[in-house]
Coordinates of C-alpha atoms in Angstrom, one line a residue:
Chain A
M12 CA 33.1 27.9 -61.5
P13 CA 31.5 28.1 -58.2
V14 CA 28.3 28.7 -59.5
A15 CA 28.6 25.5 -61.7
G16 CA 29.9 23.6 -58.6
R17 CA 26.9 25.1 -56.3
R18 CA 25.2 23.8 -59.5
A19 CA 26.2 20.1 -59.2
Y20 CA 25.6 20.1 -55.8
E21 CA 21.9 21.0 -56.0
R22 CA 21.2 18.4 -58.8
V23 CA 22.6 15.8 -55.9
S24 CA 18.7 14.3 -54.8
L25 CA 17.5 15.0 -51.4
W26 CA 17.7 11.1 -50.7
E27 CA 21.4 11.2 -51.8
R28 CA 22.5 13.9 -49.5
L29 CA 20.7 12.2 -46.5
K30 CA 22.3 8.9 -47.3
R31 CA 25.6 11.1 -46.6
S32 CA 24.6 12.9 -44.3
E33 CA 26.5 11.5 -40.7
H34 CA 23.1 13.2 -38.6
A35 CA 20.5 10.8 -41.1
Y36 CA 22.9 7.3 -40.4
G37 CA 22.8 8.6 -36.3
F38 CA 18.9 8.8 -36.0
A39 CA 18.9 5.3 -38.4
F40 CA 20.7 3.9 -35.3
V41 CA 18.8 5.5 -32.3
A42 CA 15.0 5.7 -34.3
P43 CA 14.0 2.4 -32.0
L44 CA 15.7 3.3 -29.1
I45 CA 13.9 6.4 -29.2
F46 CA 10.5 4.7 -30.2
G47 CA 11.4 2.7 -26.9
L48 CA 12.3 5.3 -24.5
L49 CA 9.2 7.4 -25.2
V50 CA 6.4 4.4 -25.3
F51 CA 7.7 1.9 -22.5
T52 CA 10.1 4.4 -20.3
Y53 CA 9.5 7.9 -19.8
G54 CA 5.8 7.7 -21.4
P55 CA 5.1 5.4 -18.6
V56 CA 6.9 7.3 -16.1
L57 CA 4.8 10.5 -16.9
A58 CA 1.8 8.6 -17.3
A59 CA 2.4 7.0 -13.7
L60 CA 2.7 10.5 -12.6
G61 CA -0.5 11.5 -13.8
L62 CA -2.3 8.1 -12.2
S63 CA -1.2 8.3 -9.2
F64 CA -3.3 11.9 -8.8
V65 CA -6.8 9.9 -9.5
E66 CA -8.7 6.9 -8.5
G67 CA -9.8 4.3 -10.6
D68 CA -9.6 0.9 -12.2
Y69 CA -8.0 -0.5 -15.5
I70 CA -11.7 0.4 -17.0
S71 CA -12.5 3.9 -16.2
I72 CA -10.5 6.6 -14.4
S73 CA -13.6 7.7 -11.4
R74 CA -12.1 10.9 -10.3
W75 CA -9.2 13.3 -9.7
V76 CA -8.1 13.2 -5.8
G77 CA -5.2 15.3 -6.6
L78 CA -2.4 14.4 -3.8
G79 CA -5.2 12.0 -2.1
N80 CA -3.7 8.6 -3.0
Y81 CA 0.0 10.2 -1.3
G82 CA -2.0 11.5 1.8
R83 CA -3.6 7.7 2.1
A84 CA -0.2 6.2 1.9
F85 CA 0.9 8.7 4.4
R86 CA -2.2 7.2 6.9
D87 CA -2.1 3.6 5.5
E88 CA -0.8 1.1 8.4
L89 CA -0.2 -1.4 5.9
F90 CA 2.3 1.1 3.6
W91 CA 4.2 1.7 6.8
R92 CA 4.2 -1.9 7.9
S93 CA 5.7 -2.9 4.4
L94 CA 8.1 -0.2 4.0
V95 CA 9.2 -1.0 7.9
N96 CA 9.7 -4.8 6.5
T97 CA 11.6 -3.6 3.4
T98 CA 14.1 -1.4 5.0
Y99 CA 14.5 -4.3 8.2
Y100 CA 15.2 -6.8 5.1
V101 CA 17.6 -4.0 3.2
I102 CA 19.3 -3.2 6.5
G103 CA 19.3 -6.8 7.8
T104 CA 20.6 -8.4 4.5
V105 CA 23.2 -5.8 2.6
P106 CA 26.1 -5.5 4.9
V107 CA 26.0 -8.9 6.2
G108 CA 26.0 -10.0 2.9
M109 CA 28.6 -7.9 1.8
A110 CA 30.9 -8.8 4.7
L111 CA 30.2 -12.2 3.7
S112 CA 30.9 -12.3 0.3
L113 CA 34.4 -9.9 0.7
A114 CA 35.4 -12.7 2.9
L115 CA 34.7 -15.5 0.4
A116 CA 36.5 -13.0 -2.3
I117 CA 39.6 -12.8 -0.5
A118 CA 39.7 -16.5 0.1
M119 CA 39.1 -17.3 -3.4
N120 CA 41.8 -14.4 -4.8
Q121 CA 45.0 -16.9 -2.9
E122 CA 46.1 -18.7 -5.5
L123 CA 44.2 -22.0 -4.8
R124 CA 43.4 -25.0 -6.9
G125 CA 39.9 -25.7 -8.5
I126 CA 38.6 -21.7 -8.2
V127 CA 36.3 -22.4 -11.5
F128 CA 34.8 -25.4 -10.1
Y129 CA 33.9 -23.7 -6.7
R130 CA 32.9 -20.2 -8.4
A131 CA 30.2 -22.4 -10.2
I132 CA 29.0 -23.6 -7.4
F133 CA 29.0 -20.2 -5.7
F134 CA 27.1 -18.9 -8.6
L135 CA 24.6 -21.7 -9.0
P136 CA 22.1 -19.6 -6.9
T137 CA 22.2 -16.5 -9.2
I138 CA 21.2 -18.5 -12.4
T139 CA 18.4 -20.3 -10.5
S140 CA 15.0 -18.4 -10.3
A141 CA 13.3 -17.1 -7.4
V142 CA 10.6 -18.6 -7.6
A143 CA 12.9 -22.3 -7.4
I144 CA 14.8 -21.0 -4.6
S145 CA 11.8 -19.8 -2.7
L146 CA 10.3 -23.3 -2.9
M147 CA 13.5 -25.3 -2.1
W148 CA 13.6 -22.8 1.3
A149 CA 10.2 -23.4 2.0
W150 CA 10.4 -27.1 2.5
M151 CA 13.5 -26.6 4.6
Y152 CA 12.2 -24.3 6.5
N153 CA 9.1 -26.6 7.0
P154 CA 8.4 -26.4 11.2
E155 CA 7.7 -30.5 11.3
F156 CA 9.6 -31.9 8.9
G157 CA 11.8 -29.5 7.3
V158 CA 15.3 -30.8 7.1
I159 CA 16.7 -27.6 9.4
N160 CA 14.6 -28.1 12.3
S161 CA 15.2 -31.4 11.6
I162 CA 19.1 -30.5 12.2
L163 CA 18.7 -27.8 14.7
K164 CA 16.9 -30.3 16.7
M165 CA 20.1 -33.0 16.4
L166 CA 21.5 -30.8 18.1
G167 CA 19.1 -30.1 20.7
I168 CA 17.7 -26.8 19.5
K169 CA 14.2 -26.4 19.0
G170 CA 14.1 -24.7 15.5
P171 CA 11.5 -21.9 15.2
M172 CA 7.8 -22.2 13.2
W173 CA 10.0 -20.1 10.5
L174 CA 7.9 -18.8 8.0
A175 CA 4.9 -19.8 9.8
S176 CA 5.6 -17.7 12.7
P177 CA 5.4 -13.7 12.4
R178 CA 8.6 -13.1 14.2
W179 CA 10.3 -15.6 11.9
A180 CA 8.8 -15.4 8.7
L181 CA 11.1 -12.3 7.3
P182 CA 14.5 -13.6 9.2
A183 CA 14.0 -16.5 7.6
I184 CA 13.8 -15.2 4.1
M185 CA 16.9 -12.7 4.8
I186 CA 18.9 -15.7 5.4
M187 CA 18.0 -17.3 2.0
S188 CA 18.8 -13.7 0.6
V189 CA 21.9 -13.0 1.4
W190 CA 22.6 -17.2 0.4
R191 CA 21.4 -16.5 -2.7
G192 CA 23.3 -12.8 -3.1
L193 CA 26.5 -14.4 -1.8
G194 CA 28.4 -16.0 -5.1
Y195 CA 27.1 -12.6 -7.1
N196 CA 28.5 -10.1 -5.2
M197 CA 31.4 -12.1 -4.7
L198 CA 32.2 -12.3 -8.3
L199 CA 32.4 -8.5 -8.2
F200 CA 34.4 -8.2 -5.2
L201 CA 36.9 -11.0 -6.8
A202 CA 36.9 -8.7 -10.4
G203 CA 37.5 -5.7 -8.0
L204 CA 40.3 -7.6 -5.5
Q205 CA 42.3 -9.0 -8.8
G206 CA 42.3 -5.1 -10.0
I207 CA 44.8 -4.2 -7.3
P208 CA 48.3 -4.0 -8.3
K209 CA 50.7 -6.6 -7.0
E210 CA 53.2 -4.1 -6.2
F211 CA 51.0 -2.4 -3.8
Y212 CA 50.9 -5.3 -1.8
E213 CA 54.8 -5.6 -2.1
A214 CA 55.2 -2.0 -1.4
A215 CA 53.3 -2.5 2.2
E216 CA 55.1 -5.8 3.1
I217 CA 58.3 -4.1 2.9
D218 CA 57.2 -1.4 5.0
G219 CA 56.5 -4.0 7.3
A220 CA 52.4 -4.4 7.2
G221 CA 51.0 -7.7 8.1
A222 CA 47.8 -9.3 7.0
W223 CA 45.5 -6.9 9.0
R224 CA 47.0 -3.7 8.0
K225 CA 47.6 -5.0 4.3
F226 CA 43.2 -5.2 4.1
L227 CA 43.1 -2.1 5.7
H228 CA 45.7 0.3 4.0
V229 CA 45.8 -1.4 0.5
T230 CA 42.6 -3.7 -0.3
F231 CA 39.8 -1.8 1.4
P232 CA 40.8 1.4 -0.2
L233 CA 41.3 0.4 -3.6
L234 CA 38.4 -1.7 -3.5
S235 CA 36.2 0.9 -2.6
P236 CA 34.9 1.7 -5.9
T237 CA 33.6 -1.3 -6.2
T238 CA 32.2 -1.9 -2.3
F239 CA 30.6 1.5 -3.1
M240 CA 29.2 0.1 -6.9
I241 CA 27.9 -2.8 -5.1
A242 CA 26.6 -1.3 -2.0
I243 CA 24.4 0.9 -4.5
L244 CA 22.8 -2.1 -6.5
S245 CA 22.5 -3.8 -3.4
V246 CA 19.9 -1.0 -2.0
I247 CA 18.2 -0.9 -5.1
G248 CA 17.8 -4.1 -5.5
G249 CA 16.7 -4.5 -2.0
F250 CA 13.7 -1.9 -1.9
Q251 CA 12.7 -3.8 -4.8
V252 CA 12.1 -7.4 -3.1
F253 CA 9.4 -8.7 -4.4
E254 CA 9.5 -13.0 -5.6
Y255 CA 9.6 -14.8 -2.4
S256 CA 7.7 -13.1 -0.6
Y257 CA 5.2 -13.9 -3.1
V258 CA 6.0 -17.2 -3.5
M259 CA 6.4 -18.2 0.0
T260 CA 4.1 -16.2 2.1
R261 CA 1.9 -13.9 0.3
G262 CA 3.3 -11.6 2.8
G263 CA 2.1 -13.3 5.9
P264 CA 1.7 -14.3 8.3
L265 CA 0.4 -11.1 9.4
Y266 CA 2.2 -8.9 7.2
S267 CA 4.9 -9.7 8.8
T268 CA 6.2 -10.3 5.3
L269 CA 4.6 -8.2 3.1
T270 CA 7.3 -5.6 1.5
V271 CA 7.0 -2.9 -0.8
V272 CA 6.5 -3.9 -4.3
L273 CA 4.3 -6.6 -3.1
L274 CA 2.1 -4.0 -1.8
I275 CA 2.2 -2.7 -5.1
Y276 CA 1.6 -5.3 -7.1
Q277 CA -1.5 -6.3 -4.5
R278 CA -3.2 -2.5 -4.9
A279 CA -2.6 -2.7 -8.6
F280 CA -3.2 -5.9 -9.8
E281 CA -5.8 -7.8 -7.2
T282 CA -7.7 -4.7 -5.9
F283 CA -7.3 -3.0 -8.9
E284 CA -6.1 0.6 -7.3
M285 CA -4.2 1.9 -10.0
G286 CA -3.9 5.5 -9.0
Y287 CA -3.2 4.2 -5.1
A288 CA -0.7 2.0 -6.5
S289 CA 1.2 4.4 -8.8
A290 CA 1.1 6.6 -5.9
L291 CA 3.0 4.1 -3.5
A292 CA 5.2 3.1 -6.7
Y293 CA 6.1 6.9 -7.0
I294 CA 7.1 7.2 -3.1
L295 CA 9.2 4.1 -3.6
F296 CA 11.0 5.5 -6.7
F297 CA 11.2 8.7 -4.8
I298 CA 12.9 6.3 -1.6
I299 CA 15.7 4.7 -3.7
L300 CA 16.8 7.9 -5.7
V301 CA 17.2 9.7 -2.3
L302 CA 19.3 6.7 -0.6
T303 CA 20.8 6.6 -4.3
L304 CA 21.8 10.4 -3.9
I305 CA 22.9 10.3 -0.2
Q306 CA 25.2 7.3 -1.1
F307 CA 27.0 9.4 -4.2
R308 CA 27.0 11.8 -1.4
G309 CA 28.9 10.2 1.3
Q310 CA 31.2 8.6 -1.2
S311 CA 33.9 11.0 -1.1
R312 CA 34.5 10.4 2.5
W313 CA 35.8 6.5 1.8
V314 CA 35.7 5.9 -1.9
H315 CA 39.0 6.5 -3.9
Y316 CA 39.0 6.6 -7.6
E317 CA 43.0 7.4 -7.9
L318 CA 45.4 4.5 -7.9
Chain B
M90 CA 57.3 2.0 -6.4
G91 CA 57.6 -1.1 -4.5
A92 CA 59.4 -3.1 -7.7
L93 CA 61.7 0.2 -7.6
R94 CA 62.7 -0.1 -4.2
A95 CA 62.9 -3.9 -4.5
V96 CA 65.4 -3.3 -7.0
D97 CA 67.2 -0.3 -5.0
G98 CA 67.7 -2.7 -2.0
A99 CA 69.5 -5.5 -4.0
S100 CA 71.6 -3.5 -5.9
V101 CA 72.9 -1.3 -3.0
Q102 CA 72.8 -3.6 -0.2
P103 CA 73.3 -7.1 -1.1
S104 CA 74.9 -8.6 1.8
R105 CA 72.1 -7.5 4.1
R106 CA 69.5 -8.9 2.4
A107 CA 71.0 -12.1 1.4
T108 CA 71.2 -13.1 5.1
A109 CA 67.7 -11.3 6.1
R110 CA 66.1 -13.8 3.0
P111 CA 66.0 -17.0 4.5
Y112 CA 64.3 -15.8 7.7
R113 CA 61.7 -13.8 5.9
S114 CA 60.7 -16.4 3.4
L115 CA 60.2 -19.0 5.9
R116 CA 57.9 -16.6 7.6
K117 CA 56.4 -15.6 4.8
A118 CA 55.7 -19.6 3.4
I119 CA 54.3 -20.4 6.5
T120 CA 51.8 -17.3 7.0
S121 CA 50.9 -18.0 3.2
I122 CA 49.5 -22.1 3.8
I123 CA 48.0 -20.8 7.0
A124 CA 46.2 -18.6 4.8
K125 CA 45.6 -21.3 1.8
V126 CA 44.4 -23.4 4.6
I127 CA 41.6 -20.9 5.8
A128 CA 40.8 -20.0 2.6
Y129 CA 40.2 -23.6 1.6
L130 CA 38.2 -24.2 4.6
L131 CA 35.9 -20.9 4.3
I132 CA 35.2 -21.6 0.5
S133 CA 34.7 -25.6 1.3
I134 CA 32.0 -24.4 4.1
T135 CA 30.6 -22.4 1.9
A136 CA 30.1 -24.4 -1.2
I137 CA 28.6 -26.9 1.0
T138 CA 26.2 -24.7 1.9
M139 CA 25.3 -23.7 -1.5
I140 CA 25.2 -26.9 -2.8
F141 CA 23.3 -28.5 0.5
P142 CA 19.5 -26.6 -1.1
F143 CA 19.7 -27.6 -4.3
Y144 CA 20.7 -31.7 -3.3
W145 CA 17.9 -31.7 -1.0
M146 CA 15.4 -30.5 -3.4
V147 CA 16.5 -33.1 -5.9
S148 CA 16.7 -35.7 -2.8
S149 CA 13.0 -34.8 -2.0
S150 CA 11.6 -34.9 -5.5
L151 CA 12.6 -38.4 -5.5
K152 CA 11.0 -39.8 -2.4
T153 CA 7.7 -41.3 -1.6
E154 CA 5.0 -39.5 0.1
V155 CA 5.8 -41.3 3.1
E156 CA 9.5 -41.0 3.5
I157 CA 9.8 -37.5 2.8
F158 CA 8.1 -36.9 6.4
L159 CA 10.3 -38.8 8.0
V160 CA 11.9 -37.4 11.4
P161 CA 14.8 -37.6 11.5
P162 CA 15.4 -36.9 7.6
K163 CA 16.6 -40.2 4.9
W164 CA 19.4 -38.3 3.5
L165 CA 19.5 -40.5 0.5
P166 CA 16.4 -41.4 -1.6
I167 CA 16.8 -45.0 -2.1
P168 CA 15.0 -46.2 -4.1
P169 CA 14.0 -43.3 -6.2
Q170 CA 11.1 -42.6 -7.2
W171 CA 11.3 -41.5 -10.6
N172 CA 7.6 -42.0 -10.7
N173 CA 6.8 -38.9 -9.2
Y174 CA 8.3 -37.1 -12.1
V175 CA 5.6 -39.0 -14.5
Y176 CA 3.6 -37.9 -12.0
V177 CA 4.0 -34.4 -12.8
F178 CA 4.5 -34.4 -16.2
Q179 CA 1.0 -36.1 -16.1
Q180 CA -0.8 -33.6 -14.0
V181 CA 0.9 -30.6 -15.1
N182 CA 2.3 -29.2 -18.4
F183 CA 5.5 -28.7 -17.8
G184 CA 6.7 -29.4 -21.6
R185 CA 4.3 -26.8 -22.3
Y186 CA 5.8 -24.2 -19.8
T187 CA 9.4 -25.0 -20.8
Y188 CA 8.4 -24.0 -24.7
N189 CA 6.7 -21.1 -23.5
S190 CA 9.9 -20.0 -21.2
L191 CA 12.3 -20.6 -24.5
K192 CA 10.1 -19.0 -26.7
L193 CA 9.8 -15.7 -25.0
G194 CA 13.5 -16.4 -23.8
V195 CA 15.1 -16.3 -27.2
L196 CA 12.9 -13.9 -28.5
W197 CA 13.4 -11.5 -25.8
T198 CA 17.6 -12.1 -26.1
L199 CA 17.5 -11.6 -29.6
G200 CA 15.8 -8.5 -29.5
V201 CA 17.6 -6.9 -26.6
I202 CA 21.4 -8.2 -28.2
L203 CA 20.1 -7.2 -31.9
S204 CA 18.6 -3.4 -31.0
S205 CA 21.1 -2.7 -27.9
S206 CA 24.1 -3.3 -30.2
W207 CA 22.0 -1.7 -33.2
A208 CA 21.6 2.0 -31.0
A209 CA 25.1 1.2 -29.2
Y210 CA 26.8 1.6 -32.7
G211 CA 25.3 5.0 -33.1
F212 CA 26.5 5.9 -30.0
A213 CA 30.1 4.6 -30.5
R214 CA 30.6 5.6 -34.1
V215 CA 28.4 7.9 -35.6
R216 CA 28.5 12.0 -34.4
F217 CA 24.5 13.1 -35.1
W218 CA 22.8 16.1 -33.6
G219 CA 22.4 15.6 -29.9
R220 CA 24.2 12.2 -28.9
D221 CA 25.7 13.1 -25.3
T222 CA 22.1 14.4 -24.8
L223 CA 20.3 10.7 -25.7
F224 CA 22.8 8.6 -24.3
I225 CA 22.7 10.1 -20.8
I226 CA 18.8 10.3 -20.9
T227 CA 19.2 6.4 -22.2
L228 CA 21.1 5.7 -18.8
A229 CA 19.3 7.5 -16.8
A230 CA 16.2 5.0 -17.6
M231 CA 18.3 2.6 -15.9
M232 CA 17.8 4.2 -12.5
I233 CA 13.5 4.3 -12.9
P234 CA 12.8 1.5 -10.9
G235 CA 10.2 -1.3 -13.2
Q236 CA 7.6 -1.0 -10.6
V237 CA 6.8 2.7 -11.6
T238 CA 5.9 2.0 -15.5
M239 CA 4.4 -1.3 -14.8
I240 CA 1.3 0.4 -14.1
P241 CA 0.7 2.5 -17.3
M242 CA 2.5 -0.4 -19.7
F243 CA -0.4 -2.7 -18.5
L244 CA -2.9 -0.2 -19.7
L245 CA -1.2 0.5 -22.7
M246 CA -0.9 -3.7 -23.5
N247 CA -4.7 -3.5 -22.4
K248 CA -5.7 -1.0 -24.8
I249 CA -3.7 -2.3 -28.2
G250 CA -5.5 -6.2 -26.6
W251 CA -1.5 -7.8 -26.1
V252 CA -3.1 -9.0 -22.5
N253 CA -2.9 -12.9 -22.1
T254 CA -0.6 -12.2 -25.1
H255 CA 3.4 -13.0 -25.1
Y256 CA 3.7 -9.7 -26.7
P257 CA 4.2 -7.5 -23.6
L258 CA 6.9 -10.2 -22.7
W259 CA 9.4 -9.7 -25.6
V260 CA 8.4 -7.0 -27.9
P261 CA 9.6 -4.4 -25.8
A262 CA 13.2 -5.8 -25.9
W263 CA 13.4 -5.1 -29.3
F264 CA 13.3 -1.3 -28.8
G265 CA 16.8 -1.0 -27.1
S266 CA 17.8 -1.8 -23.7
A267 CA 19.7 0.9 -21.6
F268 CA 22.0 -1.5 -19.6
G269 CA 22.6 -3.4 -23.3
I270 CA 24.1 -0.2 -24.8
F271 CA 25.7 0.7 -22.4
L272 CA 27.5 -2.9 -22.5
M273 CA 27.6 -2.8 -26.4
R274 CA 28.7 0.8 -26.6
Q275 CA 31.5 0.5 -23.9
Y276 CA 33.0 -2.7 -26.1
F277 CA 32.7 -0.9 -29.6
L278 CA 34.5 1.9 -28.2
T279 CA 37.7 -0.4 -27.9
I280 CA 37.6 -1.3 -31.6
P281 CA 40.1 0.7 -33.5
Q282 CA 38.9 3.0 -35.4
E283 CA 41.1 2.7 -38.0
L284 CA 39.3 -0.9 -39.0
C285 CA 36.4 1.4 -39.5
D286 CA 38.1 4.0 -41.6
S287 CA 39.4 1.3 -43.9
A288 CA 35.9 0.3 -44.4
K289 CA 34.5 3.4 -45.3
I290 CA 37.6 4.2 -47.3
D291 CA 36.7 0.6 -49.4
G292 CA 32.9 1.8 -49.5
C293 CA 31.4 0.5 -47.0
T294 CA 28.1 2.3 -45.2
H295 CA 27.8 2.7 -41.8
F296 CA 25.6 -0.4 -41.9
G297 CA 27.8 -2.6 -43.3
I298 CA 30.8 -1.7 -41.2
F299 CA 28.1 -2.4 -38.0
W300 CA 27.4 -5.9 -39.4
R301 CA 30.2 -7.1 -41.2
I302 CA 32.9 -5.3 -38.8
M303 CA 31.5 -4.3 -35.3
M304 CA 29.5 -7.3 -34.7
P305 CA 31.7 -10.3 -35.8
L306 CA 34.2 -8.8 -33.7
S307 CA 32.0 -8.1 -30.6
K308 CA 31.1 -11.8 -30.1
P309 CA 32.6 -12.3 -26.6
A310 CA 30.6 -9.1 -25.4
L311 CA 27.2 -10.3 -27.3
A312 CA 27.8 -13.9 -25.6
S313 CA 27.8 -12.3 -22.3
L314 CA 24.8 -9.9 -22.6
A315 CA 23.0 -12.6 -24.1
L316 CA 23.6 -14.8 -21.4
L317 CA 22.3 -12.5 -18.6
S318 CA 19.5 -11.1 -21.5
F319 CA 18.2 -15.0 -21.3
M320 CA 18.4 -15.6 -17.8
G321 CA 16.5 -12.2 -16.7
S322 CA 13.6 -13.7 -19.6
W323 CA 13.7 -17.2 -18.3
N324 CA 14.0 -16.3 -14.2
N325 CA 10.9 -13.2 -14.8
L326 CA 8.1 -14.1 -12.7
L327 CA 6.3 -10.5 -12.4
G328 CA 6.0 -10.2 -16.0
P329 CA 4.0 -13.3 -16.7
V330 CA 1.9 -12.8 -13.4
I331 CA 0.5 -9.6 -14.6
Y332 CA 0.3 -10.4 -18.2
L333 CA -0.7 -14.1 -18.4
Y334 CA -4.1 -15.4 -17.5
D335 CA -4.5 -18.5 -19.7
E336 CA -2.8 -21.8 -18.6
S337 CA -1.1 -23.0 -21.8
L338 CA 0.5 -19.4 -22.0
F339 CA 2.0 -19.8 -18.8
T340 CA 6.2 -19.9 -18.3
L341 CA 7.9 -22.4 -16.2
P342 CA 8.2 -19.7 -13.0
L343 CA 4.5 -19.1 -13.2
G344 CA 3.8 -22.8 -13.9
L345 CA 5.7 -23.7 -11.1
T346 CA 4.4 -21.3 -8.9
R347 CA 1.3 -22.1 -9.6
F348 CA 1.4 -25.9 -9.6
S349 CA 2.9 -25.6 -5.8
G350 CA 0.0 -23.5 -4.6
M351 CA -2.2 -26.3 -5.4
Y352 CA -0.2 -29.1 -3.9
V353 CA 0.9 -27.2 -1.0
T354 CA 1.9 -30.5 1.4
Y355 CA 2.6 -32.6 -1.6
W356 CA 6.6 -31.5 -1.3
A357 CA 8.0 -34.6 -3.4
Y358 CA 5.7 -33.5 -6.4
T359 CA 6.5 -29.6 -5.7
M360 CA 10.5 -30.6 -5.3
A361 CA 10.1 -32.6 -8.8
G362 CA 8.7 -29.4 -10.4
A363 CA 10.9 -27.3 -8.9
T364 CA 14.0 -29.8 -10.2
I365 CA 12.7 -29.5 -13.9
T366 CA 12.8 -25.6 -14.0
V367 CA 16.6 -25.6 -12.6
I368 CA 17.9 -28.2 -14.9
P369 CA 17.7 -26.7 -18.1
I370 CA 19.4 -22.9 -17.0
L371 CA 21.8 -25.4 -15.5
I372 CA 22.7 -26.8 -18.7
V373 CA 23.0 -23.6 -20.2
F374 CA 25.2 -22.4 -17.6
I375 CA 28.0 -25.3 -17.4
F376 CA 28.7 -25.0 -21.3
T377 CA 29.0 -21.0 -20.8
Q378 CA 30.1 -20.3 -17.2
Q379 CA 33.3 -18.1 -18.7
Y380 CA 30.2 -15.8 -20.5
F381 CA 28.4 -15.4 -17.4
V382 CA 31.1 -14.6 -15.1
R383 CA 32.2 -12.0 -17.4
G384 CA 28.7 -10.7 -18.1
V385 CA 28.0 -10.5 -14.2
V386 CA 31.5 -8.6 -14.1
L387 CA 30.4 -5.7 -16.5
S388 CA 26.8 -5.6 -15.3
G389 CA 28.6 -4.5 -11.9
L390 CA 30.6 -2.2 -14.3
K391 CA 27.2 -0.1 -14.7
G392 CA 26.9 1.4 -11.3

């Protein structure tokens, strides 16, 4: 009998057996993904590493330069300039943007009427393309005829040249960026706030805690996973800023708004130095990775996951 | 804890609580009113700040070339110069750009939701060799900035003759997006396993379970993913800037960038162009706000 049973099993065709195998099904479901990961993600990641060691345009690779591209970046004043600009942008926008959106989320979390309406308004800049946003702000920032300087003039203040001034161009872009990100971060904070059980506040009230101490000892610790996540996303996103400078200033005046990604774009697709551009992209990748790791390392000091 | 203590207090010391209550609740009521007034003030000021640039864009787009340069500015565009829009449509092919943006948005979105939920089903409901490792590799892909893969991708697209076509801007979406897979897998895991088991007993294969049970039950998650994907594609600038040269292939953001470059000082026309690109996504947003909101909250969870 066991022999017969075995024969019956062998008679089942390979196709039938495949159809019954979970492994085959699993592979069928992830096959497109594996292809995509190889061709569109990990393949290009390795290729970019290889390209960062050569010199060449899009027609041919001219020569192997080893770490030469990285050395060149180290000596490249424009690269340092873009790195300083981008760091300044991140330091200037992330904490301010997070504080403002947290305040707004706490306000939105009071049981008020018309929340859905306000939420839609706050979210408007997020769904609008960066190009349209940049153009409308570029017009508002116009030194002579822009509405911002007109309002400042009515208040008796002589407004700066904004995008035309090396000193004010980057702050102008940063103000716009904080304005644009407010609704998105507010929404994430609001979701976090609504996840805090009401009992914690009731308990704190019974213990005699006022509004500030409730914020400090209940809201802030229980919201810390959300805060942490927004900080990570904002820093990663901030280092990849590109569109605002590309549309509004092209990196000028005097490279005051040149960001790392704009420089990578210019080297890759305007001066066609793809080896050098790949090296710059890898340096950016490394910076983002290190900053993310530092934030993950530091989270044990202030992020509380237990409820 | 708090609830328990409150119950205790009420039952053990009823008299003390009864006397203390009016004071406490009066103070509480005043604090709550003050909090609400501050909240409304903050929300209203922010709302005005959010709306004003949009108002100014539309208002400027309806002014004459003289009105737009008035100092102090003219706050209302009266009479509105609708001809600005006619002129913009005559000068620039915004109809064509809108069609291209729509086409790419639809193809990209369909690709993301179908391929991501396809792979997500594998991760959520099939046990196969190397599954968890592959999932981690997929999630790790989210960490890689697009700028790193951008140059080799361009070389690849150049080699197969896809530069200056729409293919690079939608085909990759059909092979799964890491974020979409993560989102759909999380959603699939909340669907009871028993449903799939009984379907399996009725002779349903994994493909049948995926298409007839999981997909119809996942409509909210699919809607959120679809909207986020569509928004990403609709507003994408870097991709079209790199791959598209022919004006007939331009998308709205790229067309608007080039247009504003040509009409640097013609702010009324530039603002009309910007308004044209904002309106379609605004209409989509008004009708689908709840899915957008849910999608954003979910997108934040990936961190």
